CSV table of C-alpha atoms in Angstrom, one decimal:
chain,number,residue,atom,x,y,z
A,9,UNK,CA,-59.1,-30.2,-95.8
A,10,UNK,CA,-59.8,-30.6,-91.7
A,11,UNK,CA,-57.4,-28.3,-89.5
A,12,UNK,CA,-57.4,-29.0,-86.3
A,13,UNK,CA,-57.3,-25.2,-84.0
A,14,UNK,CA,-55.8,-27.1,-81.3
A,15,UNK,CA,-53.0,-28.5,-84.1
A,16,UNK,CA,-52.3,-24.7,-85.3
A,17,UNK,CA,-51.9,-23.5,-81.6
A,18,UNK,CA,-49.5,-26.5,-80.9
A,19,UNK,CA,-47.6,-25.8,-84.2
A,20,UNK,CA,-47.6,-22.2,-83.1
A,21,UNK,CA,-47.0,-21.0,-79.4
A,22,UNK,CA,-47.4,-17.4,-79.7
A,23,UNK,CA,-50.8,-17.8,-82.2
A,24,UNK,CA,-53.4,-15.8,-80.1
A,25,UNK,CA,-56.8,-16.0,-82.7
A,26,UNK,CA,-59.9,-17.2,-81.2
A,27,UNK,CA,-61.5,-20.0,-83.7
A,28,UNK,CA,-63.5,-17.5,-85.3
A,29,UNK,CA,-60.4,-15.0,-85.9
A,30,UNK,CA,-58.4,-18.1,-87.5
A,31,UNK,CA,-61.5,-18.6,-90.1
A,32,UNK,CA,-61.6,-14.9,-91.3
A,33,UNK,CA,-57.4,-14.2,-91.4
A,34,UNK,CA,-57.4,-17.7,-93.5
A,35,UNK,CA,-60.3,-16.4,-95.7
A,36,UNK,CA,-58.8,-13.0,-96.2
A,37,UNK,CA,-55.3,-15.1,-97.4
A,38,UNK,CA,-57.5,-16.7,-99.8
A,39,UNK,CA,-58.3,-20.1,-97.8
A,40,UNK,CA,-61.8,-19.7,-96.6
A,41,UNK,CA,-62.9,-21.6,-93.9
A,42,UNK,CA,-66.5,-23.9,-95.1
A,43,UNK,CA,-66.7,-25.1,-91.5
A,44,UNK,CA,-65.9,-23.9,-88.3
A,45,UNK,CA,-66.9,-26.9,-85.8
A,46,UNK,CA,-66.9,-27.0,-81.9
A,47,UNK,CA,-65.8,-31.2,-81.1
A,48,UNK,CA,-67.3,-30.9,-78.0
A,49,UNK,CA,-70.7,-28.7,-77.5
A,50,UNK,CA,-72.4,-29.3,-74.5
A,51,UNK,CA,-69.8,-30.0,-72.3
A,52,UNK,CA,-68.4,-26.7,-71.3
A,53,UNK,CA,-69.6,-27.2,-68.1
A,54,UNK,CA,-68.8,-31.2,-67.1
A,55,UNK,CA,-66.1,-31.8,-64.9
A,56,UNK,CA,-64.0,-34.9,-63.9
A,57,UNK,CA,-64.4,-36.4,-60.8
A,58,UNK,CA,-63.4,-38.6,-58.7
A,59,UNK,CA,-65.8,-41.4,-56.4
A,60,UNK,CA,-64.6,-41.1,-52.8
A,61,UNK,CA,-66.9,-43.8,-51.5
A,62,UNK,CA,-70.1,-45.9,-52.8
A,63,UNK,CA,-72.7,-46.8,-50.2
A,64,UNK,CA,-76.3,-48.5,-50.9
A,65,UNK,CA,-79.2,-46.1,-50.8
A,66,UNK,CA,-80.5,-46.2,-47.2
A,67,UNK,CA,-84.2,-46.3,-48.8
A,68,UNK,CA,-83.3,-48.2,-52.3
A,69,UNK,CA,-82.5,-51.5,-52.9
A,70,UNK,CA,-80.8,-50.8,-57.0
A,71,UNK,CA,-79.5,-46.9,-56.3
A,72,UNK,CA,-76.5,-46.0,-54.2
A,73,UNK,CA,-75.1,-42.7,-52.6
A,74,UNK,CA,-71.5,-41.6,-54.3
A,75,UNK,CA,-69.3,-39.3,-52.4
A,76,UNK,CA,-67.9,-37.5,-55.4
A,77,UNK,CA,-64.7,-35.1,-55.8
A,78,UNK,CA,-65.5,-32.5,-58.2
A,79,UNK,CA,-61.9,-30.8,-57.3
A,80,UNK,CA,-63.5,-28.2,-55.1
A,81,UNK,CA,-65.5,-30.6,-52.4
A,82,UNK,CA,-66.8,-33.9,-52.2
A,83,UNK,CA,-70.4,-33.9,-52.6
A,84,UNK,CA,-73.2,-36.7,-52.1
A,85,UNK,CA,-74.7,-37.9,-55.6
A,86,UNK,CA,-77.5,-40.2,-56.0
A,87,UNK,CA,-77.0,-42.9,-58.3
A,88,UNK,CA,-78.7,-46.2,-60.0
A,89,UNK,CA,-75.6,-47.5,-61.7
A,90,UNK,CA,-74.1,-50.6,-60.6
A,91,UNK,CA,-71.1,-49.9,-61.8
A,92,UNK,CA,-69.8,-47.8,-59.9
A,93,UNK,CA,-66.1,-48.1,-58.3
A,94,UNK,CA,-64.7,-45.8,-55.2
A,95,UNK,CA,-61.3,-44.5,-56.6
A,96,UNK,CA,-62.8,-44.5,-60.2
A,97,UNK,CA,-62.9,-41.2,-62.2
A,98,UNK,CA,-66.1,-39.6,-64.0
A,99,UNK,CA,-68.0,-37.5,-66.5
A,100,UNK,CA,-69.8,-35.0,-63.4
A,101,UNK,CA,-72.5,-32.8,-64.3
A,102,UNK,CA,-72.7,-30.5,-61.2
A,103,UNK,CA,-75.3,-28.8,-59.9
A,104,UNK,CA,-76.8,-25.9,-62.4
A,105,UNK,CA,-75.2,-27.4,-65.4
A,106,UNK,CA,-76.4,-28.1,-68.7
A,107,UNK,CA,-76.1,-31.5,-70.4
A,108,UNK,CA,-75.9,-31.5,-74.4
A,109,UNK,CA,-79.0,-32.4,-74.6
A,110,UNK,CA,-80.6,-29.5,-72.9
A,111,UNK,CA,-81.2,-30.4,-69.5
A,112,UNK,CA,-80.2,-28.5,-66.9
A,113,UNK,CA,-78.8,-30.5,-63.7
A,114,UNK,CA,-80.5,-29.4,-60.3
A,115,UNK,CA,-79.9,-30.8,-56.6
A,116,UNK,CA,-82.7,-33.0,-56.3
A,117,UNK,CA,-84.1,-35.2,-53.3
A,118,UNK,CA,-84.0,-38.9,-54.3
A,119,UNK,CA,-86.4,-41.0,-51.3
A,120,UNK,CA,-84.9,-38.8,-48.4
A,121,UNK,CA,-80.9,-38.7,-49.7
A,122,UNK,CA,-79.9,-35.0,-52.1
A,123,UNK,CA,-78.2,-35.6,-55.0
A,124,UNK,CA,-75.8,-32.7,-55.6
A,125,UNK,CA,-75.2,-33.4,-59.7
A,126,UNK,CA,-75.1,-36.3,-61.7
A,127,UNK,CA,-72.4,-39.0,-62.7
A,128,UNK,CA,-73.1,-39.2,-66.8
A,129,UNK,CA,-73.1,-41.8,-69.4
A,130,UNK,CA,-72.1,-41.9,-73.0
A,131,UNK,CA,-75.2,-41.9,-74.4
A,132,UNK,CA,-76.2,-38.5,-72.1
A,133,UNK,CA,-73.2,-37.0,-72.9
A,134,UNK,CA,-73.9,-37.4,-77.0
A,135,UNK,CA,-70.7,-39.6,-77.0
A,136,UNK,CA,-71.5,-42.6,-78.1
A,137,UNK,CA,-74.4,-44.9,-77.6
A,138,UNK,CA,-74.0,-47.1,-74.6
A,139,UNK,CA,-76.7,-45.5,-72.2
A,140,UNK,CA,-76.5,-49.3,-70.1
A,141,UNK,CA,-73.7,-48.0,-67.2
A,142,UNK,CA,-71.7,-44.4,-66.4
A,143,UNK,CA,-68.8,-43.7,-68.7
A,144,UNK,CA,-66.0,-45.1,-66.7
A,145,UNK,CA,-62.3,-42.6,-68.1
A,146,UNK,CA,-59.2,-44.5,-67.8
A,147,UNK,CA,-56.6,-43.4,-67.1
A,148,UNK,CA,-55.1,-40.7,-64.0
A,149,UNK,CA,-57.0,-37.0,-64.2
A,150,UNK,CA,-57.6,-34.1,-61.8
A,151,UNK,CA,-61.1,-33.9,-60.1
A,152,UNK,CA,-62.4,-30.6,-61.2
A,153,UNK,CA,-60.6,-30.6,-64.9
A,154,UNK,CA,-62.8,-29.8,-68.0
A,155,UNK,CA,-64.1,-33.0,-69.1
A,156,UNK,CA,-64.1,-31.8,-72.6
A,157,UNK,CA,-60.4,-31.0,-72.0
A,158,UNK,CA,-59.5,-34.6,-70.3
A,159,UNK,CA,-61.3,-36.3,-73.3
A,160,UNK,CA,-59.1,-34.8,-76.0
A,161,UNK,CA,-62.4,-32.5,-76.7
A,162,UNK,CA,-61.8,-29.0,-76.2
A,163,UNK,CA,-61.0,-28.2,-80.4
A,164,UNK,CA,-62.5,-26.7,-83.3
A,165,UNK,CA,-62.3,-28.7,-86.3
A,166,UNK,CA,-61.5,-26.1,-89.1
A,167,UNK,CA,-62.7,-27.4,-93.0
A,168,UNK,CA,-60.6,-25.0,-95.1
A,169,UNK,CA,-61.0,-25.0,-99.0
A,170,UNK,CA,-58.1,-25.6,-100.8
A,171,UNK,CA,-57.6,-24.1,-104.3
A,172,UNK,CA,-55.6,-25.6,-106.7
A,173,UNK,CA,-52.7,-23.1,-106.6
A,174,UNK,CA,-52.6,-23.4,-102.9
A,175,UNK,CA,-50.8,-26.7,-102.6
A,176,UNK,CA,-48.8,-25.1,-99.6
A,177,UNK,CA,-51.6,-25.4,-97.4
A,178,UNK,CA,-52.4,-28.9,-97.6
A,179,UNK,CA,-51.0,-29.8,-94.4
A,180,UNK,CA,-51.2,-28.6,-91.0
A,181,UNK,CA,-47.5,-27.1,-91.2
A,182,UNK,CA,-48.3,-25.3,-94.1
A,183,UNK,CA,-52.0,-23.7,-93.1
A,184,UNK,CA,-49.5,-22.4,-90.0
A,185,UNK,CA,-47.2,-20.8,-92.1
A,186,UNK,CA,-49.6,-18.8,-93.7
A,187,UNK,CA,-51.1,-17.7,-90.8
């Protein structure tokens, strides 16, 4: 059965167990964990943020210069998406972070203009397949919140066997109780 960590720690305030400490209490109870399962690796370091202003490349007709919020400064970001809407919020990779793919974001020169990160889309964030225009999040967020935490992300997903004579834990309540 698929627990939820976030579920457990919503169903009990005061549990303190990391992931990994949840899996070993529940195996020592008899209820061993098969899976232990980070929902969103590779996005520990992506932010939210917010697109101040959008203004055409000076030296590019198809690219454009953001100024981005990343909740500590607004920053210039370099960027070939049309899409792109002042006031809209954004995956931000910032500079020195790691996408989940494996590459690591660095301030780059693009024709004469630094870009200081890069606004991300689905298909670079592993999130789904649409690669065509940045992942636009609806809705109201904080520039500079965990983007893994504004998605709904930021969980383990916990597959704990369930023996017969353990009917008690078949539901979230229940795999609480035990612990």
């Amino acid at each position: 059965m698929n627990i939820s960590y976030r579920w457990l720690r919503a169903i009990l305030p005061q549990f303190t167990l990391t992931p990994e400490e949840t899996a070993e209490s529940l195996a020592l109870r008899g209820a061993p964990v098969e899976e232990l399962l980070h929902l969103a690796p590779g996005l520990e370091d992506l932010v939210v943020a917010r697109v101040v202003s959008v203004a055409p490349h000076p030296d590019a007709d198809r690219l454009s210069v953001c100024q981005v919020d990343n909740g500590g400064e607004v920053l210039p970001v370099v960027c070939g998406a049309p899409v792109i809407e002042a006031g809209g919020y954004y995956p931000f990779a910032p500079v020195d972070s790691t996408l989940p793919g494996g590459l690591v974001i660095k301030a780059v020169k693009i024709r004469g203009v630094t870009s200081n990160g890069m606004l991300c889309s689905e298909a670079e964030l592993e999130l789904g397949p649409n690669a065509s225009g940045i992942m636009l999040l609806e809705g109201e967020f904080t520039p500079g919140e965990s983007l893994a935490a504004a998605l709904g992300l930021d969980d383990w997903r916990m597959e704990v066997e369930i023996t017969a004579n353990r009917g008690d834990l078949r539901s979230p309540f229940g795999v609480a109780g035990e612990l």
